[in-house]
PDB file of N, CA and C in Angstrom:
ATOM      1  N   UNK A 150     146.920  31.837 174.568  1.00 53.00           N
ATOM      2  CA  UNK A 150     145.488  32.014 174.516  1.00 53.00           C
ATOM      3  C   UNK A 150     145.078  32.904 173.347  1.00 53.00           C
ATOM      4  N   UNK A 151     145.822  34.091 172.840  1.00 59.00           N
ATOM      5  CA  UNK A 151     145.744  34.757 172.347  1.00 59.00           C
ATOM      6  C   UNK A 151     145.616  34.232 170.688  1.00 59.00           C
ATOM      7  N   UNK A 152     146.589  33.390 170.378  1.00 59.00           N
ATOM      8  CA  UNK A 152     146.921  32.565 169.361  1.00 59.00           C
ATOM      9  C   UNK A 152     145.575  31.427 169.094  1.00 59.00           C
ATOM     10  N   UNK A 153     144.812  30.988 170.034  1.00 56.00           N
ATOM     11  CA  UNK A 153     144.020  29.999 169.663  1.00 56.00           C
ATOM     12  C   UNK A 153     142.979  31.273 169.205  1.00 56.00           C
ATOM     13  N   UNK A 154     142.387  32.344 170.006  1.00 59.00           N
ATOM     14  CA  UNK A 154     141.378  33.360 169.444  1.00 59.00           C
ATOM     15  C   UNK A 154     141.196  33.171 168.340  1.00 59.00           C
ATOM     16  N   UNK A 155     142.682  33.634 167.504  1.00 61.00           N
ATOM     17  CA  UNK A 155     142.878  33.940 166.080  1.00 61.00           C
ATOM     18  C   UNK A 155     142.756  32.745 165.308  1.00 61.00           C
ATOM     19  N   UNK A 156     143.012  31.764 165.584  1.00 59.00           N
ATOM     20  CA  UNK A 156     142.559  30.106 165.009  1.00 59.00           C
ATOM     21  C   UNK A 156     141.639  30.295 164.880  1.00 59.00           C
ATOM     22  N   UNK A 157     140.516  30.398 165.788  1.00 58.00           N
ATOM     23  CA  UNK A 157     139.203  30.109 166.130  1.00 58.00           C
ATOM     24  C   UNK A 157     137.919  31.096 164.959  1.00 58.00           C
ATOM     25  N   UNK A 158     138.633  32.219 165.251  1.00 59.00           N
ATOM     26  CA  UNK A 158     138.109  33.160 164.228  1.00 59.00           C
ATOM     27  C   UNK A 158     138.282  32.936 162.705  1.00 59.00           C
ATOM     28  N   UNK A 159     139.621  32.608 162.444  1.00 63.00           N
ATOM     29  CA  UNK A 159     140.240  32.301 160.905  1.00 63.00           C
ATOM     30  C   UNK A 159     139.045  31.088 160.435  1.00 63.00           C
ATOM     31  N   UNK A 160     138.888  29.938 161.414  1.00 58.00           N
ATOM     32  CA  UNK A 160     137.782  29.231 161.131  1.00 58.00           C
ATOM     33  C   UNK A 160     136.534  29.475 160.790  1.00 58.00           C
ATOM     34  N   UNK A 161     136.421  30.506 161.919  1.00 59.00           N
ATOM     35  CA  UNK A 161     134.745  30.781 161.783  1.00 59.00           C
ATOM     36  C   UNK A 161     134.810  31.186 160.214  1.00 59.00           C
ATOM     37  N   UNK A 162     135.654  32.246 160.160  1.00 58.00           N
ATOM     38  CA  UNK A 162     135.849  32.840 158.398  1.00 58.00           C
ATOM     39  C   UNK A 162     135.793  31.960 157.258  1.00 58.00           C
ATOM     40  N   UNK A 163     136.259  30.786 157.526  1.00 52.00           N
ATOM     41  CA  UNK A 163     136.395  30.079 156.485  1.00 52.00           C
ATOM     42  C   UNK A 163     135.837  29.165 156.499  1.00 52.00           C
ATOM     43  N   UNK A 164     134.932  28.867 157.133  1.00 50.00           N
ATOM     44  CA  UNK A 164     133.444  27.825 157.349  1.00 50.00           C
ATOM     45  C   UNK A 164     132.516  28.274 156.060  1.00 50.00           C
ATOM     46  N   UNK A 165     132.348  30.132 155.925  1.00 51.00           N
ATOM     47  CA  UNK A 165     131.524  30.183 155.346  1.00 51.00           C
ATOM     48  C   UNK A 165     130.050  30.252 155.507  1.00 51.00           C
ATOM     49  N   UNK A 166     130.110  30.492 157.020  1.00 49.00           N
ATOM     50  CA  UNK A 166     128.685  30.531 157.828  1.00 49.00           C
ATOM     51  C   UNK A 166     128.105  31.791 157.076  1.00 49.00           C
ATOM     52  N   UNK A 167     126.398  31.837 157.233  1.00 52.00           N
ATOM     53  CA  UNK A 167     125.314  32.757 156.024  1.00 52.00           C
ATOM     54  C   UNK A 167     125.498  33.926 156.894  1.00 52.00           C
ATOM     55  N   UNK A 168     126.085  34.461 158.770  1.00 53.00           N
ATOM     56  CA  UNK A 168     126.448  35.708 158.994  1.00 53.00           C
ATOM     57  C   UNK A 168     128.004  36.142 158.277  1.00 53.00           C
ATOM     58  N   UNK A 169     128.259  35.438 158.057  1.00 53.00           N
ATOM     59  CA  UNK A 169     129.837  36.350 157.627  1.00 53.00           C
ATOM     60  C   UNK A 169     129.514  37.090 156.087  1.00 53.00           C
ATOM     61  N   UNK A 170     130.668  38.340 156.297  1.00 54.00           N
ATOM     62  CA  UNK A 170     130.656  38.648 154.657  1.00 54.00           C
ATOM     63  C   UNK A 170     131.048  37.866 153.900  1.00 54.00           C
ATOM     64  N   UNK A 171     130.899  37.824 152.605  1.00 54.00           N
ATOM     65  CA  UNK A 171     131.340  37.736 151.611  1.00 54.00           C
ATOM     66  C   UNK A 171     132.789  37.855 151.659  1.00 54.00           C
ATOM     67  N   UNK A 172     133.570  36.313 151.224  1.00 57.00           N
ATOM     68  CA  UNK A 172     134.880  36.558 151.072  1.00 57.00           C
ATOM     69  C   UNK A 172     135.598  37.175 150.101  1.00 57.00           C
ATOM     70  N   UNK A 173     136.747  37.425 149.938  1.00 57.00           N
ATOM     71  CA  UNK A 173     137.740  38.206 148.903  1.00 57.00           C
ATOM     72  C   UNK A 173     137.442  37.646 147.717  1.00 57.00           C
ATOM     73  N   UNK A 174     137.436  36.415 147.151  1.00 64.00           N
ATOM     74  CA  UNK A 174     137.448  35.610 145.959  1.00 64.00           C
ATOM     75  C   UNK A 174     135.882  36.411 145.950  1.00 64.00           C
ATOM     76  N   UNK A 175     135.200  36.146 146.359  1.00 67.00           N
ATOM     77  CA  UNK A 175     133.751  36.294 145.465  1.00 67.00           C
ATOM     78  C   UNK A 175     133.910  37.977 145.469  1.00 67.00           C
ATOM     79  N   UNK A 176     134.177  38.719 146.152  1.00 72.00           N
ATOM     80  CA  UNK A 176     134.221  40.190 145.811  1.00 72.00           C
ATOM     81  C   UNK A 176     134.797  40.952 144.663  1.00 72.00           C
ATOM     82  N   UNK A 177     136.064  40.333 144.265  1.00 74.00           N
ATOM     83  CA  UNK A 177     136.936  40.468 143.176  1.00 74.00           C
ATOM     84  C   UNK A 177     136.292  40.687 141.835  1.00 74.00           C
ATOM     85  N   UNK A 178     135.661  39.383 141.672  1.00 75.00           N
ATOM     86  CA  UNK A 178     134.496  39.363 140.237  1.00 75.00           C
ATOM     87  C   UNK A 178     134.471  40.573 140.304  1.00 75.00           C
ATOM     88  N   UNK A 179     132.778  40.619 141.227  1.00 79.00           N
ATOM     89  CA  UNK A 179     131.973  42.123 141.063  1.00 79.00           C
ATOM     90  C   UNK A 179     132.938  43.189 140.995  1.00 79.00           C
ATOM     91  N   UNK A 180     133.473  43.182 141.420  1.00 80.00           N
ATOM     92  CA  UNK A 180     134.680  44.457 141.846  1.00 80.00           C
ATOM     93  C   UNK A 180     135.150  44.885 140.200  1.00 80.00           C
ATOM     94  N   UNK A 181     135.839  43.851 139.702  1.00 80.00           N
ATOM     95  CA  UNK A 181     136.103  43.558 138.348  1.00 80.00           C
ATOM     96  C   UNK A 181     134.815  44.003 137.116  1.00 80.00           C
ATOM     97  N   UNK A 182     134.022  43.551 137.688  1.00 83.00           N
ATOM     98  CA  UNK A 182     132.425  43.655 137.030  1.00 83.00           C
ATOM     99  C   UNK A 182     132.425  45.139 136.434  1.00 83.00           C
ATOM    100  N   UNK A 183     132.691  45.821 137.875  1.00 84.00           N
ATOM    101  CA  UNK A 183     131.907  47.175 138.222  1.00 84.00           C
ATOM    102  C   UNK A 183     132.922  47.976 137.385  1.00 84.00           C
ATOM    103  N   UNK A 184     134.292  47.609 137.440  1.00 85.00           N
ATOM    104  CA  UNK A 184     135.555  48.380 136.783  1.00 85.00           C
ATOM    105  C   UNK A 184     134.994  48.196 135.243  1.00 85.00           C
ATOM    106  N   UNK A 185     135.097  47.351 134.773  1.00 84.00           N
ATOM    107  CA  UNK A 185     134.518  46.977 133.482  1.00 84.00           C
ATOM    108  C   UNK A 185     133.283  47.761 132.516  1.00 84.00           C
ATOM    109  N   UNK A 186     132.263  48.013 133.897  1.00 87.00           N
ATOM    110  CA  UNK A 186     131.026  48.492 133.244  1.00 87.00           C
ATOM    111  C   UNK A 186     131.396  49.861 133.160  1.00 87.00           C
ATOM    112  N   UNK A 187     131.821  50.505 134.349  1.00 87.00           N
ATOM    113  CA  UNK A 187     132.225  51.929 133.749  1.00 87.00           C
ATOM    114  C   UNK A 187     133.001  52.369 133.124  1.00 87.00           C
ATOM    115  N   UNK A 188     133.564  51.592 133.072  1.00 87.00           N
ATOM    116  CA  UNK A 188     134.600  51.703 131.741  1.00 87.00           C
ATOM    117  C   UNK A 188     134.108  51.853 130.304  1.00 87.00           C
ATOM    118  N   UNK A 189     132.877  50.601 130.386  1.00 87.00           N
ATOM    119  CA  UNK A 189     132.372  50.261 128.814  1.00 87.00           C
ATOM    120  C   UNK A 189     131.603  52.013 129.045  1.00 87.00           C
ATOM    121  N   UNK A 190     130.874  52.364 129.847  1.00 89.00           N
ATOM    122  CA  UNK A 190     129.683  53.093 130.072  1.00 89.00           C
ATOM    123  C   UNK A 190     130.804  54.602 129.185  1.00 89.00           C
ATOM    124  N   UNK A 191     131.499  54.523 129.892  1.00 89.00           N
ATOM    125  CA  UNK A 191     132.332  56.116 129.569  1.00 89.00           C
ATOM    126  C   UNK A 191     132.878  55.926 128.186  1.00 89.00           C
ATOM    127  N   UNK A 192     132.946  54.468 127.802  1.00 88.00           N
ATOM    128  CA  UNK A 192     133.433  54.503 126.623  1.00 88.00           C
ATOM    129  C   UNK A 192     132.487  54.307 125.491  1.00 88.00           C
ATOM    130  N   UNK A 193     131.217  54.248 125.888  1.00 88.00           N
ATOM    131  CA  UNK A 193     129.956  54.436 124.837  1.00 88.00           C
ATOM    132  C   UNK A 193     129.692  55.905 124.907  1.00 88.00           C
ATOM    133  N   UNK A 194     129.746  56.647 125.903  1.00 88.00           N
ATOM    134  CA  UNK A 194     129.431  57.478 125.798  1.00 88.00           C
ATOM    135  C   UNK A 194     130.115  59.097 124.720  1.00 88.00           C
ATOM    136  N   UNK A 195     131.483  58.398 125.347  1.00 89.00           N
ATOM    137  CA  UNK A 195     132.398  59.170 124.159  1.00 89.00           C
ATOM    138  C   UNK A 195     132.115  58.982 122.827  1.00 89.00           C
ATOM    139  N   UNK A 196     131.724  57.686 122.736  1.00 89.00           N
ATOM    140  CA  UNK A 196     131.570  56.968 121.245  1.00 89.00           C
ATOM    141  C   UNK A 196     130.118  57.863 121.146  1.00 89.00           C
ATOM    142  N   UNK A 197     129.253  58.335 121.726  1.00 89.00           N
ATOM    143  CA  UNK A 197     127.752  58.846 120.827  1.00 89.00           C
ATOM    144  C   UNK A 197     128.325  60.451 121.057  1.00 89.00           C
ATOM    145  N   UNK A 198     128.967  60.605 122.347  1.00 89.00           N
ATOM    146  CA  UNK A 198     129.122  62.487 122.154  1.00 89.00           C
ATOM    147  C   UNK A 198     129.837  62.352 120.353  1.00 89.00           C
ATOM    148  N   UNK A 199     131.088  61.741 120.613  1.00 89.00           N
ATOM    149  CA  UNK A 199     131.846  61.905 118.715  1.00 89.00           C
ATOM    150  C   UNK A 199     130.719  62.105 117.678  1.00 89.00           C
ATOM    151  N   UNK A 200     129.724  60.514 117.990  1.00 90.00           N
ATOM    152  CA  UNK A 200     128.936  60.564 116.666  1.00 90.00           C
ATOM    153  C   UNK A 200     128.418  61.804 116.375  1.00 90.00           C
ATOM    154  N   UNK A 201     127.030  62.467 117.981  1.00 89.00           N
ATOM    155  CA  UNK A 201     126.796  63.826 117.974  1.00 89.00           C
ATOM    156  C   UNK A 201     127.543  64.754 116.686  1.00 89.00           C
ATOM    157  N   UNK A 202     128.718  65.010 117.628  1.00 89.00           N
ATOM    158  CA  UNK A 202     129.719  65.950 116.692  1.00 89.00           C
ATOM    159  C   UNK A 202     129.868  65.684 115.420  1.00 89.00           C
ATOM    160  N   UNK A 203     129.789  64.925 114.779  1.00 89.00           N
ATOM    161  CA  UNK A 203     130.537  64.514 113.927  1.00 89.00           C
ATOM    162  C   UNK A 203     128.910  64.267 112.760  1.00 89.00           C
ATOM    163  N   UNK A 204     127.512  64.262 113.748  1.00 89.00           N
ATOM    164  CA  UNK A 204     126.437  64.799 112.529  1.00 89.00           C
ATOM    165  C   UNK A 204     126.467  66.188 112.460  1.00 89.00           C
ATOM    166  N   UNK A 205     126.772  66.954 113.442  1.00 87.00           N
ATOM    167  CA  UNK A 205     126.685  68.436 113.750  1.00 87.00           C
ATOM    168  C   UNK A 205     127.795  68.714 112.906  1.00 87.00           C
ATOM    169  N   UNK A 206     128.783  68.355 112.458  1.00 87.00           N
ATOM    170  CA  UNK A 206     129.835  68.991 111.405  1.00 87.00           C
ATOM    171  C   UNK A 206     129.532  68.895 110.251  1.00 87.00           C
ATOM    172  N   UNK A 207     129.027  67.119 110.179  1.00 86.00           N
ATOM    173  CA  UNK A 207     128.580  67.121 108.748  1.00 86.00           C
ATOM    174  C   UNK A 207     127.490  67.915 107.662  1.00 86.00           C
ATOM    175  N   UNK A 208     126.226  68.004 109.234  1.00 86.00           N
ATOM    176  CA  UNK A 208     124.970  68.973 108.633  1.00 86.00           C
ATOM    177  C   UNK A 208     125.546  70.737 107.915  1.00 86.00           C
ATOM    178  N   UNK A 209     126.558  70.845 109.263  1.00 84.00           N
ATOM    179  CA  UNK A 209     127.194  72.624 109.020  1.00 84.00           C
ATOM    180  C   UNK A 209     127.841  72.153 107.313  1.00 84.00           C
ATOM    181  N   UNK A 210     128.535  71.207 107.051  1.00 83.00           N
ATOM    182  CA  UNK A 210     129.332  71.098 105.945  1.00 83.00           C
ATOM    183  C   UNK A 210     128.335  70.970 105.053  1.00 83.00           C
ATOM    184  N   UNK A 211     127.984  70.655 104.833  1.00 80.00           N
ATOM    185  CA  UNK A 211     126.346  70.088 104.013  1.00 80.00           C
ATOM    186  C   UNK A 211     126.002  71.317 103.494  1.00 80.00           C
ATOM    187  N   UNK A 212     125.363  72.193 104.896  1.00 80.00           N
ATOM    188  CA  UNK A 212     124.698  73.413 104.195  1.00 80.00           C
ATOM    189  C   UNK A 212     125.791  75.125 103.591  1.00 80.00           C
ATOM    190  N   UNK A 213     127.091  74.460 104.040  1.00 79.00           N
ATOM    191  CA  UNK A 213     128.104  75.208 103.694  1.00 79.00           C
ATOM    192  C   UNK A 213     127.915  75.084 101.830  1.00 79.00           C
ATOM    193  N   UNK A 214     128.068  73.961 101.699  1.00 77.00           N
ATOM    194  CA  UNK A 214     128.432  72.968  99.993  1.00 77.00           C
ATOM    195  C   UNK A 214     126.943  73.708  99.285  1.00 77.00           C
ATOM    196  N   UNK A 215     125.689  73.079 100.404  1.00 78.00           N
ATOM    197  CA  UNK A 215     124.518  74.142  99.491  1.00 78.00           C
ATOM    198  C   UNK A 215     124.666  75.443  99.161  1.00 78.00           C
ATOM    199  N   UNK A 216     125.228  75.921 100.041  1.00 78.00           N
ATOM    200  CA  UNK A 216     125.091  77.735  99.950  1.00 78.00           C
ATOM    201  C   UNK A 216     126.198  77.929  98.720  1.00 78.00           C
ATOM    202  N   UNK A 217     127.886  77.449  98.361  1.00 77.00           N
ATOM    203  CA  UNK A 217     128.583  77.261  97.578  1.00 77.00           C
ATOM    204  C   UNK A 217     127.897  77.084  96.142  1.00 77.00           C
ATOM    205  N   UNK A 218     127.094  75.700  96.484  1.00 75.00           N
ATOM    206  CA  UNK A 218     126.466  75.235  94.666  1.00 75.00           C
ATOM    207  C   UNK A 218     125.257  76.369  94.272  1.00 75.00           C
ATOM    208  N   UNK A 219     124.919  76.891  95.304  1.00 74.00           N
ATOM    209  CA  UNK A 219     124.174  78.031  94.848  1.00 74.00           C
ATOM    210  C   UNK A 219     124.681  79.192  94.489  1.00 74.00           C
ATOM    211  N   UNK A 220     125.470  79.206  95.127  1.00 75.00           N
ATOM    212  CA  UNK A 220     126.570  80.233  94.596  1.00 75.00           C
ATOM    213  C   UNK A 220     127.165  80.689  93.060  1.00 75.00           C
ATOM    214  N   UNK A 221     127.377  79.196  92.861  1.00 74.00           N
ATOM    215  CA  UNK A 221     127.924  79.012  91.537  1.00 74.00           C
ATOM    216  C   UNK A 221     127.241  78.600  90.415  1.00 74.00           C
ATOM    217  N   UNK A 222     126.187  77.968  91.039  1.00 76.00           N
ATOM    218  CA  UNK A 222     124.548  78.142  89.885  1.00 76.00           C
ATOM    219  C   UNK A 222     124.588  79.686  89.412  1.00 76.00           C
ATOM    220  N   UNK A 223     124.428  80.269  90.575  1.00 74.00           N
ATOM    221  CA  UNK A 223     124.299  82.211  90.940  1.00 74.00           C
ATOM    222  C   UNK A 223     125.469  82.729  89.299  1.00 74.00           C
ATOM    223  N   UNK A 224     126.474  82.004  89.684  1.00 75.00           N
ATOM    224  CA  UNK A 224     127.390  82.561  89.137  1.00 75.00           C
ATOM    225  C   UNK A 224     127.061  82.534  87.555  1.00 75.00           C
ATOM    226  N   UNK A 225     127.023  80.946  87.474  1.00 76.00           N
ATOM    227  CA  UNK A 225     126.596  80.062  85.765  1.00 76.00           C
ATOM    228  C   UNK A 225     126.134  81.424  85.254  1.00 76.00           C
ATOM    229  N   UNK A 226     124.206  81.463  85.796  1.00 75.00           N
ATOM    230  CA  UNK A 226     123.280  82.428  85.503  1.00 75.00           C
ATOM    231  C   UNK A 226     124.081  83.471  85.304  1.00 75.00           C
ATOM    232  N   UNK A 227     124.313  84.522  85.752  1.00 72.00           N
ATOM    233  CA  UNK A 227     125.370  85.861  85.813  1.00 72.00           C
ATOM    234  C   UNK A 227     126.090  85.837  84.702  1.00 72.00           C
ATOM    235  N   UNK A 228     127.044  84.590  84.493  1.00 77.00           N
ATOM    236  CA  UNK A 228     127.817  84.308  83.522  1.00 77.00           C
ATOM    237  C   UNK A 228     127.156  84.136  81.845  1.00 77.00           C
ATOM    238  N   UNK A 229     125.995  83.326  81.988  1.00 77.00           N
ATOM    239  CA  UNK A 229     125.381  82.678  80.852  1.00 77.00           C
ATOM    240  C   UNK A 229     124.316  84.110  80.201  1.00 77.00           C
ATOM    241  N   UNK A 230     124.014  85.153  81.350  1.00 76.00           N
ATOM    242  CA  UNK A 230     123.103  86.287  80.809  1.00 76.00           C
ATOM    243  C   UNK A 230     124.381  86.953  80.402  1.00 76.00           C
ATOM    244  N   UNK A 231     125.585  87.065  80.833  1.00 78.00           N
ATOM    245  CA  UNK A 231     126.362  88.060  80.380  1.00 78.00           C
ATOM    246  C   UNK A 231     126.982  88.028  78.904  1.00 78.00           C
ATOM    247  N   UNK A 232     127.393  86.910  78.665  1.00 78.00           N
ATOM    248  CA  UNK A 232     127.380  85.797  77.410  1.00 78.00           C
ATOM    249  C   UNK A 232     126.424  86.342  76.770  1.00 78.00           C
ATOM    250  N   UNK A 233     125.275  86.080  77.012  1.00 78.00           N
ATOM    251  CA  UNK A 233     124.424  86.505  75.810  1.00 78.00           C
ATOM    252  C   UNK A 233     124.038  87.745  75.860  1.00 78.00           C
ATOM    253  N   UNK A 234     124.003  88.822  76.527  1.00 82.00           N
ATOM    254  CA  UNK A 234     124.273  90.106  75.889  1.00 82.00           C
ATOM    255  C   UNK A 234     125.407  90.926  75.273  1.00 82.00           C
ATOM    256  N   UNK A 235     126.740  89.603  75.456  1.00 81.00           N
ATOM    257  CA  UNK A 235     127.786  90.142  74.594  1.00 81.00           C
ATOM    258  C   UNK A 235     127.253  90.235  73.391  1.00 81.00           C
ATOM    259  N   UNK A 236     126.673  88.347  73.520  1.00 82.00           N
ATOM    260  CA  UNK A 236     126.546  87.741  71.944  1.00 82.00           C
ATOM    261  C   UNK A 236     125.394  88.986  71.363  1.00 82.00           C
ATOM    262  N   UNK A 237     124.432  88.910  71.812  1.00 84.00           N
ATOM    263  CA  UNK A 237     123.472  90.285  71.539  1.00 84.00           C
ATOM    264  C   UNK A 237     124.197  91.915  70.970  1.00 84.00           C
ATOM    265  N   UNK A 238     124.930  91.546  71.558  1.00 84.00           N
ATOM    266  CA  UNK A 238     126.130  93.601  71.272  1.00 84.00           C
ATOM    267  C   UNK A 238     126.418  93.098  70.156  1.00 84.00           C
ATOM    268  N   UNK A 239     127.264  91.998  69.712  1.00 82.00           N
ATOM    269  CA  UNK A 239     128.167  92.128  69.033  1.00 82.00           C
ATOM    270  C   UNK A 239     127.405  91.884  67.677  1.00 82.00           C
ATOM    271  N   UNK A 240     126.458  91.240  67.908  1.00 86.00           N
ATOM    272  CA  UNK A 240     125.181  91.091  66.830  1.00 86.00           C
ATOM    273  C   UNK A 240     124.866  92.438  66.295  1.00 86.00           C
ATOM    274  N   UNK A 241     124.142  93.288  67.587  1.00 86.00           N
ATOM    275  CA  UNK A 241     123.986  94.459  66.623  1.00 86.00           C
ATOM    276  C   UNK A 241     124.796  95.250  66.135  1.00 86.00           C
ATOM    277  N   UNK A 242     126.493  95.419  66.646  1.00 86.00           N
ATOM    278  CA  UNK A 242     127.399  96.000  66.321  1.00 86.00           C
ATOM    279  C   UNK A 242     127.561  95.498  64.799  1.00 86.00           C
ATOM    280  N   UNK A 243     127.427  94.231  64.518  1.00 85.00           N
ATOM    281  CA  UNK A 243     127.395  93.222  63.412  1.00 85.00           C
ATOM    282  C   UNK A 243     126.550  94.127  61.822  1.00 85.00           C
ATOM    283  N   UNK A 244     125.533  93.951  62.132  1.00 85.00           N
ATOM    284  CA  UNK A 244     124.537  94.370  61.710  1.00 85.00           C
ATOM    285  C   UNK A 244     124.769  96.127  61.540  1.00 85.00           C
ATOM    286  N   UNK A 245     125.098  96.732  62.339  1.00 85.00           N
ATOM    287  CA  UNK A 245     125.126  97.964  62.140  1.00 85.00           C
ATOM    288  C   UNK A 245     126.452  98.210  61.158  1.00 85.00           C
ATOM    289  N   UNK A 246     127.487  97.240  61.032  1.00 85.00           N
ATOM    290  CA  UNK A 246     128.381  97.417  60.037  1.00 85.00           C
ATOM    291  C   UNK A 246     128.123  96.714  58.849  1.00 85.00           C
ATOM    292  N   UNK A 247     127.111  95.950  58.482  1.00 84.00           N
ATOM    293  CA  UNK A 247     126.402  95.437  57.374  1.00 84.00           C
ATOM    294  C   UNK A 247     125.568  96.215  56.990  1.00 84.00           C
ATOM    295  N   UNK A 248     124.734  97.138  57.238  1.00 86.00           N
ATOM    296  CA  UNK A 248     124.257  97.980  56.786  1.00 86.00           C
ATOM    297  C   UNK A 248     125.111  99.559  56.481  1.00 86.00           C
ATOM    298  N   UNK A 249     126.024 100.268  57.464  1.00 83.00           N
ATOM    299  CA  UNK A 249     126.821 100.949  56.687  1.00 83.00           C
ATOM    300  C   UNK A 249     127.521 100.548  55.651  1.00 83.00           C
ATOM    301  N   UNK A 250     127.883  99.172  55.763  1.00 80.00           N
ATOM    302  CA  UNK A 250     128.836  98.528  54.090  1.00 80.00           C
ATOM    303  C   UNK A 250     127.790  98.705  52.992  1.00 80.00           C
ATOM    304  N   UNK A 251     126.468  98.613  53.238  1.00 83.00           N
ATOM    305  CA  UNK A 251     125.476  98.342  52.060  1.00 83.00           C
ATOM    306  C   UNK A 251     125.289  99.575  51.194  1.00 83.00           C
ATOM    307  N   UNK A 252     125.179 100.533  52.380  1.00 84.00           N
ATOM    308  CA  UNK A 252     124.966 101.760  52.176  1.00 84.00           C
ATOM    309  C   UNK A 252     126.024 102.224  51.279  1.00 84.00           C
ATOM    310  N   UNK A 253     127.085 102.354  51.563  1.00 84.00           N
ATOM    311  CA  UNK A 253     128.726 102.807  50.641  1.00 84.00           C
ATOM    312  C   UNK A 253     128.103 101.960  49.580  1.00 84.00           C
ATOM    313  N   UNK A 254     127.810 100.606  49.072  1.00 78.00           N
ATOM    314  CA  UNK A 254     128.210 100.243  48.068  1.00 78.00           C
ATOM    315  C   UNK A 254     126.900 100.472  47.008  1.00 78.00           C
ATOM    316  N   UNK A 255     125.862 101.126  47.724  1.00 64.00           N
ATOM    317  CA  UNK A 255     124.315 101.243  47.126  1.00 64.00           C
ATOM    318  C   UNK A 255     124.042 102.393  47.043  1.00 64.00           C
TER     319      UNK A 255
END
């Protein structure tokens, strides 16, 4: 008796009547679906945190390189006034020994 129950039921199951759940085959998909999407989901998301990071390094590097080329503009200037008050010294040092030579020979 026990044995026909379980017949009887295995049937009802596999009739496919609109009270039963949803069998294994159709659950699988979605199941599959759902593995899939969070998967993609966690894996976009890593993909925009990186991008994030990776404008946030570039901007810091960026204004690192500005502060550097200013630096060395800074420097040029520094360099290019110092230059020309050598050139300026050595001018009048120049001059001040062109006129003691003139002097001896005049």
């Amino acid at each position: 008796m026990l044995l026909w129950v379980f017949f009887l039921v295995i049937l009802t199951l596999d009739s496919g009547s609109p009270c039963s759940p949803p069998s294994l085959p159709l659950r699988m998909p979605r199941y599959a679906d759902a593995i899939f999407t969070n998967s993609y989901r966690k894996v976009l998301g890593q993909l925009s945190a990186r991008k994030l990071l990776q404008d946030i390094m570039s901007r810091q590097q960026g204004e690192r390189n500005q502060e550097q080329g200013a630096k060395v503009r800074l420097g040029r200037q520094v360099d290019s006034v110092w230059a020309g008050q050598k050139q300026m010294a050595l001018e009048s040092i120049l001059v001040a020994l062109l006129q003691k030579h003139r002097n001896r020979q005049g």
